[in-house]
XYZ file of C-alpha atoms in Angstrom:
575
model
C 13.951 58.330 92.888
C 15.073 61.619 91.336
C 18.443 63.177 92.178
C 16.729 65.983 94.090
C 14.725 63.559 96.197
C 17.847 61.432 96.855
C 19.771 64.562 97.957
C 16.912 65.540 100.301
C 16.747 62.044 101.766
C 20.481 61.789 102.494
C 20.528 65.334 103.877
C 17.839 64.409 106.387
C 19.694 61.219 107.343
C 22.928 63.151 107.970
C 21.095 65.733 110.105
C 19.438 62.908 112.040
C 22.817 61.250 112.697
C 24.322 64.509 113.965
C 21.395 65.261 116.266
C 21.803 63.750 119.721
C 18.121 63.964 120.531
C 15.143 65.536 118.830
C 12.744 67.521 121.033
C 10.145 65.132 122.360
C 7.357 67.705 122.292
C 6.739 71.262 121.176
C 5.402 74.187 123.223
C 1.963 73.410 121.819
C 2.243 69.881 123.234
C 3.140 71.302 126.642
C 0.160 73.640 126.439
C -2.113 70.681 125.834
C -0.678 68.795 128.826
C -0.765 71.686 131.283
C -4.232 72.852 130.260
C -5.448 69.456 131.383
C -3.652 69.530 134.747
C -3.477 73.152 135.935
C -6.760 74.434 137.357
C -5.581 77.383 139.444
C -7.306 75.816 142.460
C -4.151 75.191 144.484
C -2.821 78.630 143.509
C -6.044 80.307 144.642
C -6.238 78.338 147.891
C -2.639 79.227 148.724
C -3.172 82.878 147.824
C -6.061 82.952 150.324
C -3.921 81.428 153.068
C -1.013 83.805 152.554
C -3.132 86.937 152.117
C -4.596 86.720 155.609
C -1.255 87.867 157.051
C 0.516 91.255 157.115
C 3.825 89.863 155.844
C 7.239 91.309 156.608
C 10.371 89.181 156.353
C 10.844 87.342 159.637
C 7.396 87.953 161.105
C 4.837 85.320 161.966
C 2.770 85.733 158.792
C 5.802 85.562 156.516
C 7.120 82.436 158.241
C 3.747 80.698 158.307
C 3.486 81.302 154.565
C 6.923 79.763 153.964
C 6.090 76.717 156.079
C 2.694 76.337 154.379
C 4.338 76.181 150.959
C 7.015 73.773 152.265
C 4.345 71.411 153.649
C 2.510 71.451 150.315
C 5.738 70.697 148.468
C 6.466 67.786 150.796
C 2.971 66.390 150.252
C 3.643 66.570 146.499
C 6.808 64.478 146.771
C 9.544 67.056 147.427
C 12.083 65.805 149.953
C 14.122 67.921 152.388
C 17.593 68.274 150.941
C 19.320 66.926 154.051
C 17.212 63.765 153.834
C 17.367 63.294 150.052
C 19.221 60.522 148.260
C 20.671 60.572 144.758
C 17.384 59.068 143.566
C 15.315 62.031 144.757
C 14.784 64.525 141.926
C 12.396 66.806 143.820
C 13.986 68.486 146.816
C 13.566 71.596 148.948
C 15.365 73.476 151.669
C 14.544 76.369 153.970
C 17.512 78.694 154.341
C 17.731 80.613 157.617
C 19.721 83.793 158.228
C 19.786 86.246 161.109
C 18.140 89.627 160.592
C 20.116 92.802 161.376
C 17.024 94.438 162.905
C 13.891 93.163 164.649
C 11.002 92.084 162.514
C 7.620 93.817 162.879
C 3.924 93.228 162.784
C 0.832 95.342 163.555
C -1.515 94.167 166.298
C -4.111 96.886 166.719
C -4.603 100.594 166.180
C -7.258 103.281 166.390
C -7.288 107.017 165.727
C -10.079 109.291 166.977
C -10.607 113.029 166.883
C -11.348 114.289 170.366
C -15.045 115.079 170.554
C -16.020 112.770 167.677
C -18.352 109.871 168.365
C -16.681 107.454 165.934
C -13.050 106.540 165.119
C -11.264 108.310 162.288
C -9.448 105.044 161.468
C -9.367 101.546 162.889
C -6.955 98.696 162.270
C -9.894 96.311 161.988
C -11.007 97.927 158.733
C -7.802 99.645 157.570
C -5.011 97.184 158.142
C -2.417 99.309 156.309
C -2.917 102.376 158.518
C 0.163 101.833 160.706
C 3.549 102.519 159.166
C 5.848 99.497 159.136
C 8.408 99.739 161.973
C 6.131 101.953 164.073
C 6.415 101.448 167.823
C 3.452 101.088 170.179
C 1.952 103.910 172.164
C 1.264 103.385 175.858
C -1.741 101.157 176.518
C -3.875 104.266 177.116
C -2.724 105.843 173.875
C -1.548 109.426 173.375
C -3.481 112.651 172.875
C -2.127 115.718 171.146
C -2.916 118.733 169.026
C -2.678 118.090 165.279
C -0.565 120.592 163.316
C -0.308 120.709 159.524
C 3.263 120.689 158.172
C 3.568 121.329 154.465
C 7.303 120.661 154.102
C 10.638 120.801 155.922
C 10.805 124.560 155.596
C 7.465 124.901 157.383
C 8.623 122.458 160.050
C 11.482 124.755 160.958
C 9.056 127.635 161.675
C 6.829 126.006 164.259
C 7.193 123.951 167.440
C 5.890 120.414 167.117
C 7.076 119.172 170.497
C 4.299 117.167 172.142
C 2.053 117.546 169.071
C 0.956 115.325 166.218
C 2.203 116.220 162.741
C -0.141 115.973 159.754
C 1.526 116.217 156.329
C 0.693 115.524 152.722
C 4.290 116.047 151.588
C 5.692 113.584 149.013
C 8.670 112.869 151.286
C 6.790 112.301 154.520
C 9.628 110.157 155.869
C 11.851 113.273 156.036
C 9.151 115.129 157.956
C 8.925 112.174 160.339
C 12.672 111.960 160.896
C 13.079 115.658 161.635
C 9.779 116.330 163.371
C 9.297 113.160 165.401
C 12.785 111.823 166.061
C 14.540 115.182 166.369
C 11.904 117.727 167.451
C 9.761 115.746 169.843
C 6.461 115.329 167.982
C 4.277 112.536 169.361
C 3.910 110.929 165.940
C 2.742 111.637 162.406
C -0.317 111.418 160.186
C 0.366 111.413 156.428
C -1.592 111.282 153.219
C -0.221 110.633 149.754
C -2.289 108.310 147.582
C -1.355 108.593 143.870
C -4.034 109.292 141.304
C -4.012 105.802 139.749
C -5.454 104.484 143.037
C -8.578 106.530 142.349
C -8.692 107.764 145.971
C -11.882 109.777 145.464
C -13.632 106.531 144.512
C -11.742 104.078 146.730
C -12.102 106.425 149.665
C -11.065 103.927 152.352
C -7.908 102.663 150.597
C -4.605 103.141 152.395
C -1.340 102.391 150.657
C 1.078 100.800 153.107
C 4.027 102.916 154.198
C 7.179 102.248 156.157
C 9.677 103.910 158.442
C 13.358 103.074 158.423
C 14.115 100.989 161.487
C 15.320 103.127 164.403
C 15.476 102.059 168.066
C 13.785 105.336 169.066
C 10.929 105.114 166.549
C 7.531 106.293 167.658
C 4.529 105.834 165.350
C 3.199 107.046 162.042
C -0.280 106.632 160.573
C -1.185 106.682 156.866
C -4.602 108.157 156.157
C -7.235 107.126 153.672
C -8.803 109.775 151.456
C -11.928 109.619 153.608
C -9.959 110.055 156.843
C -7.844 112.854 155.353
C -10.956 114.777 154.270
C -12.531 114.421 157.706
C -9.347 115.584 159.428
C -8.968 118.585 157.105
C -12.599 119.593 157.576
C -12.149 119.513 161.344
C -8.900 121.494 161.175
C -10.562 124.143 158.988
C -12.933 124.829 161.880
C -10.186 125.343 164.468
C -7.793 123.483 166.741
C -8.004 119.688 166.571
C -6.802 117.158 169.076
C -6.504 113.486 168.275
C -6.175 110.346 170.336
C -3.943 107.621 168.912
C -3.618 104.091 170.212
C -1.119 101.828 168.440
C -0.071 98.294 169.349
C 2.710 96.704 167.317
C 5.199 93.960 167.903
C 8.948 94.179 167.218
C 11.024 91.124 168.010
C 14.240 89.379 166.919
C 13.762 86.814 164.196
C 15.432 85.252 161.182
C 15.055 85.506 157.450
C 13.642 82.438 155.690
C 14.051 81.580 152.030
C 12.444 78.499 150.512
C 14.248 76.885 147.580
C 12.681 73.955 145.708
C 14.525 72.126 142.944
C 13.467 69.810 140.162
C 16.758 68.207 139.177
C 17.360 67.925 135.462
C 17.878 64.411 134.165
C 20.737 65.235 131.773
C 22.316 68.632 132.461
C 21.185 69.377 136.035
C 23.715 72.171 136.531
C 21.844 74.299 133.958
C 18.581 75.705 135.216
C 15.603 78.004 134.869
C 14.681 79.914 138.038
C 11.208 81.115 139.012
C 11.000 83.622 141.867
C 8.023 84.872 143.901
C 8.398 87.146 146.901
C 6.396 86.503 150.061
C 6.537 89.853 151.884
C 3.960 92.641 151.382
C 0.458 92.386 152.803
C -1.679 92.128 149.683
C -3.581 89.282 148.054
C -2.467 90.025 144.520
C 0.807 91.549 145.744
C 2.174 89.041 146.208
C 0.252 86.177 147.702
C -0.850 85.413 144.141
C 2.751 84.910 142.962
C 3.380 82.582 145.920
C 0.271 80.551 145.074
C 0.832 80.346 141.328
C 4.420 79.241 141.791
C 3.374 76.520 144.227
C 0.845 75.050 141.804
C 3.496 75.129 139.092
C 6.000 73.307 141.310
C 3.462 70.662 142.330
C 2.273 70.116 138.754
C 5.826 69.781 137.446
C 6.727 67.116 140.001
C 3.490 65.215 139.471
C 3.850 65.034 135.696
C 7.542 64.104 135.780
C 6.838 61.375 138.339
C 4.103 59.959 136.071
C 6.464 60.232 133.073
C 4.053 62.535 131.290
C 6.852 65.059 130.850
C 10.616 65.230 131.410
C 13.023 67.988 132.390
C 16.535 67.652 130.988
C 17.741 70.812 132.727
C 16.790 71.802 136.287
C 13.965 74.073 137.429
C 14.283 76.063 140.664
C 11.438 77.752 142.538
C 12.316 80.515 145.026
C 10.076 82.007 147.727
C 11.536 84.761 149.884
C 12.135 88.469 150.424
C 11.673 90.510 147.257
C 14.896 91.123 145.304
C 17.034 90.249 148.363
C 16.468 86.482 148.211
C 16.805 86.313 144.448
C 19.887 88.471 144.485
C 21.493 86.243 147.098
C 20.669 83.106 145.095
C 22.377 84.650 142.077
C 25.311 86.316 143.834
C 26.382 83.877 146.547
C 27.390 81.005 144.243
C 29.342 82.028 141.154
C 29.300 78.567 139.593
C 25.551 78.244 140.068
C 24.889 81.723 138.677
C 26.938 80.925 135.590
C 24.517 78.116 134.755
C 21.261 79.978 135.378
C 20.027 80.291 131.813
C 16.703 82.044 132.442
C 14.984 83.850 135.332
C 11.285 84.672 135.604
C 9.616 86.726 138.348
C 5.983 86.136 139.354
C 4.609 89.296 140.989
C 0.908 90.228 141.135
C -0.107 87.468 138.726
C -3.667 86.647 139.852
C -5.751 89.732 139.236
C -9.424 89.911 138.418
C -8.880 92.777 135.998
C -12.582 93.648 135.855
C -12.180 94.775 139.469
C -8.600 96.039 139.639
C -8.549 97.859 136.311
C -5.151 96.368 135.623
C -3.922 94.378 132.646
C -1.668 91.347 132.631
C 1.760 92.482 131.516
C 5.067 90.963 130.531
C 7.778 93.410 131.470
C 10.416 92.915 128.837
C 14.133 92.708 129.263
C 15.721 96.041 128.280
C 15.142 96.567 124.578
C 14.941 99.785 122.503
C 11.354 100.394 123.611
C 12.857 101.456 126.965
C 14.792 104.153 125.079
C 12.225 105.156 122.467
C 8.793 104.408 123.927
C 6.296 104.949 121.149
C 3.633 103.275 119.065
C 2.026 100.417 120.942
C 4.727 100.443 123.620
C 3.627 102.156 126.818
C 5.061 102.371 130.299
C 2.831 101.421 133.190
C 1.898 103.946 135.889
C 4.829 102.526 137.839
C 7.042 104.280 135.293
C 10.638 103.777 134.311
C 13.721 105.815 133.520
C 14.855 106.192 129.934
C 17.586 103.640 129.225
C 20.549 103.934 126.856
C 22.020 101.570 124.289
C 24.577 100.300 126.788
C 21.670 99.065 128.976
C 20.256 96.758 126.322
C 19.858 93.033 127.019
C 19.232 91.323 123.662
C 17.862 87.825 124.079
C 15.239 85.539 122.595
C 13.462 85.204 125.979
C 11.447 88.401 125.412
C 9.609 87.385 122.274
C 9.530 83.698 123.131
C 7.595 84.376 126.335
C 5.413 87.041 124.720
C 4.534 84.659 121.881
C 3.542 81.870 124.274
C 1.498 84.059 126.612
C -0.366 85.613 123.715
C -1.104 82.124 122.476
C -2.651 81.287 125.860
C -4.427 84.629 125.754
C -6.033 83.787 122.433
C -7.005 80.321 123.696
C -8.559 81.600 126.943
C -9.849 84.991 125.725
C -7.386 86.577 128.137
C -5.744 89.972 127.548
C -1.933 89.879 127.444
C 0.145 93.031 126.980
C 3.737 94.104 127.477
C 5.587 97.080 128.907
C 9.149 98.339 128.478
C 11.605 97.561 131.241
C 10.927 99.446 134.491
C 12.441 97.316 137.288
C 11.380 96.975 140.908
C 10.943 93.222 141.306
C 12.736 89.891 141.264
C 13.768 90.084 137.616
C 16.331 92.761 138.486
C 18.966 90.487 140.125
C 18.983 88.233 137.073
C 19.533 91.135 134.694
C 22.240 92.660 136.871
C 24.106 89.367 136.581
C 23.585 89.276 132.780
C 21.084 86.432 133.122
C 18.034 86.702 130.849
C 15.150 87.670 133.120
C 11.703 89.208 132.866
C 8.643 89.969 134.967
C 5.089 88.605 134.859
C 2.681 91.029 136.562
C -0.404 93.267 136.363
C -0.738 97.043 136.287
C -2.227 99.661 136.528
C -4.024 98.339 139.624
C -6.256 100.763 141.532
C -5.721 98.713 144.718
C -1.936 98.381 144.429
C -0.251 98.275 147.854
C -3.538 99.152 149.576
C -5.619 97.352 152.164
C -8.241 96.843 149.440
C -5.913 94.372 147.701
C -8.036 91.511 148.968
C -9.119 88.054 147.826
C -12.213 89.335 146.037
C -9.783 90.982 143.558
C -8.097 87.633 142.766
C -9.100 85.418 139.834
C -8.522 81.671 139.794
C -8.804 81.789 136.014
C -5.978 84.315 135.773
C -3.813 82.188 138.057
C -4.525 79.240 135.786
C -3.597 81.153 132.635
C -0.351 82.532 134.021
C 0.730 79.177 135.450
C -0.106 77.324 132.244
C 1.760 79.695 129.930
C 4.738 79.995 132.297
C 5.169 76.225 132.638
C 4.678 75.510 128.938
C 7.404 78.052 128.225
C 9.677 76.726 130.962
C 9.499 73.085 129.908
C 10.207 74.033 126.307
C 13.340 75.840 127.434
C 14.675 73.273 129.904
C 14.221 70.557 127.291
C 15.496 72.764 124.474
C 17.925 71.478 121.869
C 19.043 72.440 118.371
C 15.590 71.916 116.927
C 14.064 74.093 119.639
C 16.694 76.749 118.883
C 15.809 76.824 115.183
C 12.100 77.113 115.974
C 12.816 80.027 118.334
C 15.035 81.692 115.744
C 12.173 81.524 113.264
C 9.824 83.027 115.857
C 12.264 85.833 116.716
C 12.924 86.530 113.035
C 9.218 87.093 112.454
C 9.028 89.346 115.523
C 12.010 91.299 114.241
C 10.586 91.898 110.776
C 7.256 92.988 112.277
C 8.990 95.326 114.716
C 11.223 96.887 112.057
C 8.251 97.454 109.781
C 6.285 99.108 112.597
C 9.254 101.265 113.634
C 9.836 102.339 110.056
C 6.272 103.581 109.715
C 6.639 105.515 112.976
C 9.964 106.963 111.838
C 8.610 107.892 108.439
C 5.742 109.744 110.100
C 8.124 111.424 112.575
C 10.362 112.686 109.774
C 7.351 114.124 107.948
C 6.522 116.022 111.130
C 10.030 117.457 111.420
C 12.066 114.873 113.300
C 15.695 114.317 112.345
C 16.183 111.640 109.704
C 19.474 110.692 111.328
C 17.787 110.162 114.706
C 15.121 107.976 113.155
C 17.737 105.917 111.333
C 19.408 105.315 114.682
C 16.190 103.820 116.035
C 15.941 101.397 113.113
C 19.616 100.450 113.501
C 19.195 99.902 117.268
C 16.235 97.563 116.819
C 17.995 95.594 114.065
C 21.108 95.238 116.212
C 19.023 94.128 119.216
C 17.231 91.462 117.210
C 20.360 90.178 115.484
C 21.935 89.635 118.899
C 18.717 88.122 120.255
C 18.714 85.590 117.454
C 22.381 84.770 118.037
C 21.614 84.075 121.701
C 19.681 80.964 120.635
C 23.049 79.197 120.308
C 22.812 78.443 124.034
C 20.355 75.611 123.371
C 22.233 73.901 120.539
C 23.396 70.338 121.091
C 27.192 70.104 120.894
C 26.911 67.558 118.114
C 24.424 69.533 116.088
C 25.273 73.213 115.949
C 25.312 73.476 112.163
C 21.544 73.780 111.738
C 21.442 76.496 114.373
C 24.275 78.465 112.751
C 22.532 78.150 109.404
C 19.243 79.406 110.842
C 21.022 82.338 112.493
C 22.752 83.344 109.252
C 19.503 83.148 107.318
C 17.576 85.212 109.859
C 20.371 87.744 110.158
C 20.480 88.317 106.410
C 16.727 88.994 106.362
C 16.985 91.510 109.204
C 20.005 93.247 107.678
C 18.269 93.504 104.312
C 15.180 95.001 105.877
C 17.255 97.350 108.044
C 19.289 98.624 105.102
C 16.167 99.155 103.011
C 14.443 101.180 105.721
C 17.542 103.233 106.523
C 17.971 104.053 102.822
C 14.354 105.157 102.596
C 14.758 107.420 105.643
C 17.927 108.962 104.173
C 15.869 110.064 101.197
C 13.260 111.771 103.352
């Protein structure tokens, strides 16, 4: 044996002695396991059950959805927390809290123009037509003249007492508050469907709207493009009177949050948290998140019970009220929050993109693409404010998740893209608490928040792909150790060098077109800094007895990034 071979042999022995446990399987191994066990069938079936209800926290549809998921968990081996023993690794609880205001649900509604032989709108075919928190009319309905109000200034020039307001103002809620609550209008019609909904094609779509709760609320109706055009045509011919009949239900209730835990076998206090909100009336938004998360929870328990996989850290699954439930889980227990290592939101994850026009997206944690959005980075139609350097959240979770989902995308011929941070879902509470968190979703969706977000727009195959990639990533993380950390560092290092190269080419082109060289250097510096810190974050998976290999990998990756950064900055200085 040569000296070099002897040195290599003893080096490997020493590393082996210092390593408490080598990762049992890689992400690729988890992919192989989950591709055999996740079909999307349970996710699709659950999505169908949940989507039949108009769901607001506390109402019958919301609660039935929570109890449906709980019953499925119990059938899969999850035990109610209050009945669990120390031997039970799979547990769940339903948290109950009083609501400050009554909950709400629509029962029936119809709008007709006096003299017309057919309804303008009907709840039976336009279930989003009634504004959330609307009150009922009398059983005979109300009849009134319809008056167009462009804005608040116009409202102050006419009397609306005893009439029905029609407005297409962007801030219709302000028109409602002043015109209906303060000036005696019978109620309000509104229209405001954004262009990405393609209203001239999807003429019957109505995007759901809401009123702030008020004990004196009357009613408000959102119009489809088709109904708006019919109303306008009638008003162009002269005075129009409409009959409105609304039946809703407001009643005291309680807020339910379902929390399911898979207890880690070695460091159970550390955990990864998945969150899917239940409220909102759509199939994709967000019955699909509820369904996908349930299949993931069931599959995890089944495979751990059969000893096909293990989870050294804990996994938590949350179902509740968007942002509110997740925020409470993070904020109400400081010790628990300190040990949440990763948070992932599942929101609109089941789309048949051939029908919705959307694309599966991973919304990244704040990185420089949310400051300088260029090249292949694009915001969704949802949009997002421009961030600053102080808003950055460097972490390996971004590229680790992107890498894994793109791997599943290549395997399944499934399109996976990303967007810069925008906010608006259950990833926000994690990030506010400095917990790594990102969003899995679809956009742009031409049926977003409309009553055409129905089961025919949901794909079992998409649910399968999302669930598979999410669980393969999750199990890699919860079982992560020093070897996992070094593999992730290598992955992030490659992502960093690719990103810096791409940004340099963009900066070089920008300088040629007259941009400031100093500004372009700042972009390169910001990306390098973000990735250096992202790589350093991989320390959180190192075994206490084996941190040396992680530190070595970090130093090596950092030197490569710094060298590339300095080279690109020098080149830009010469431009």
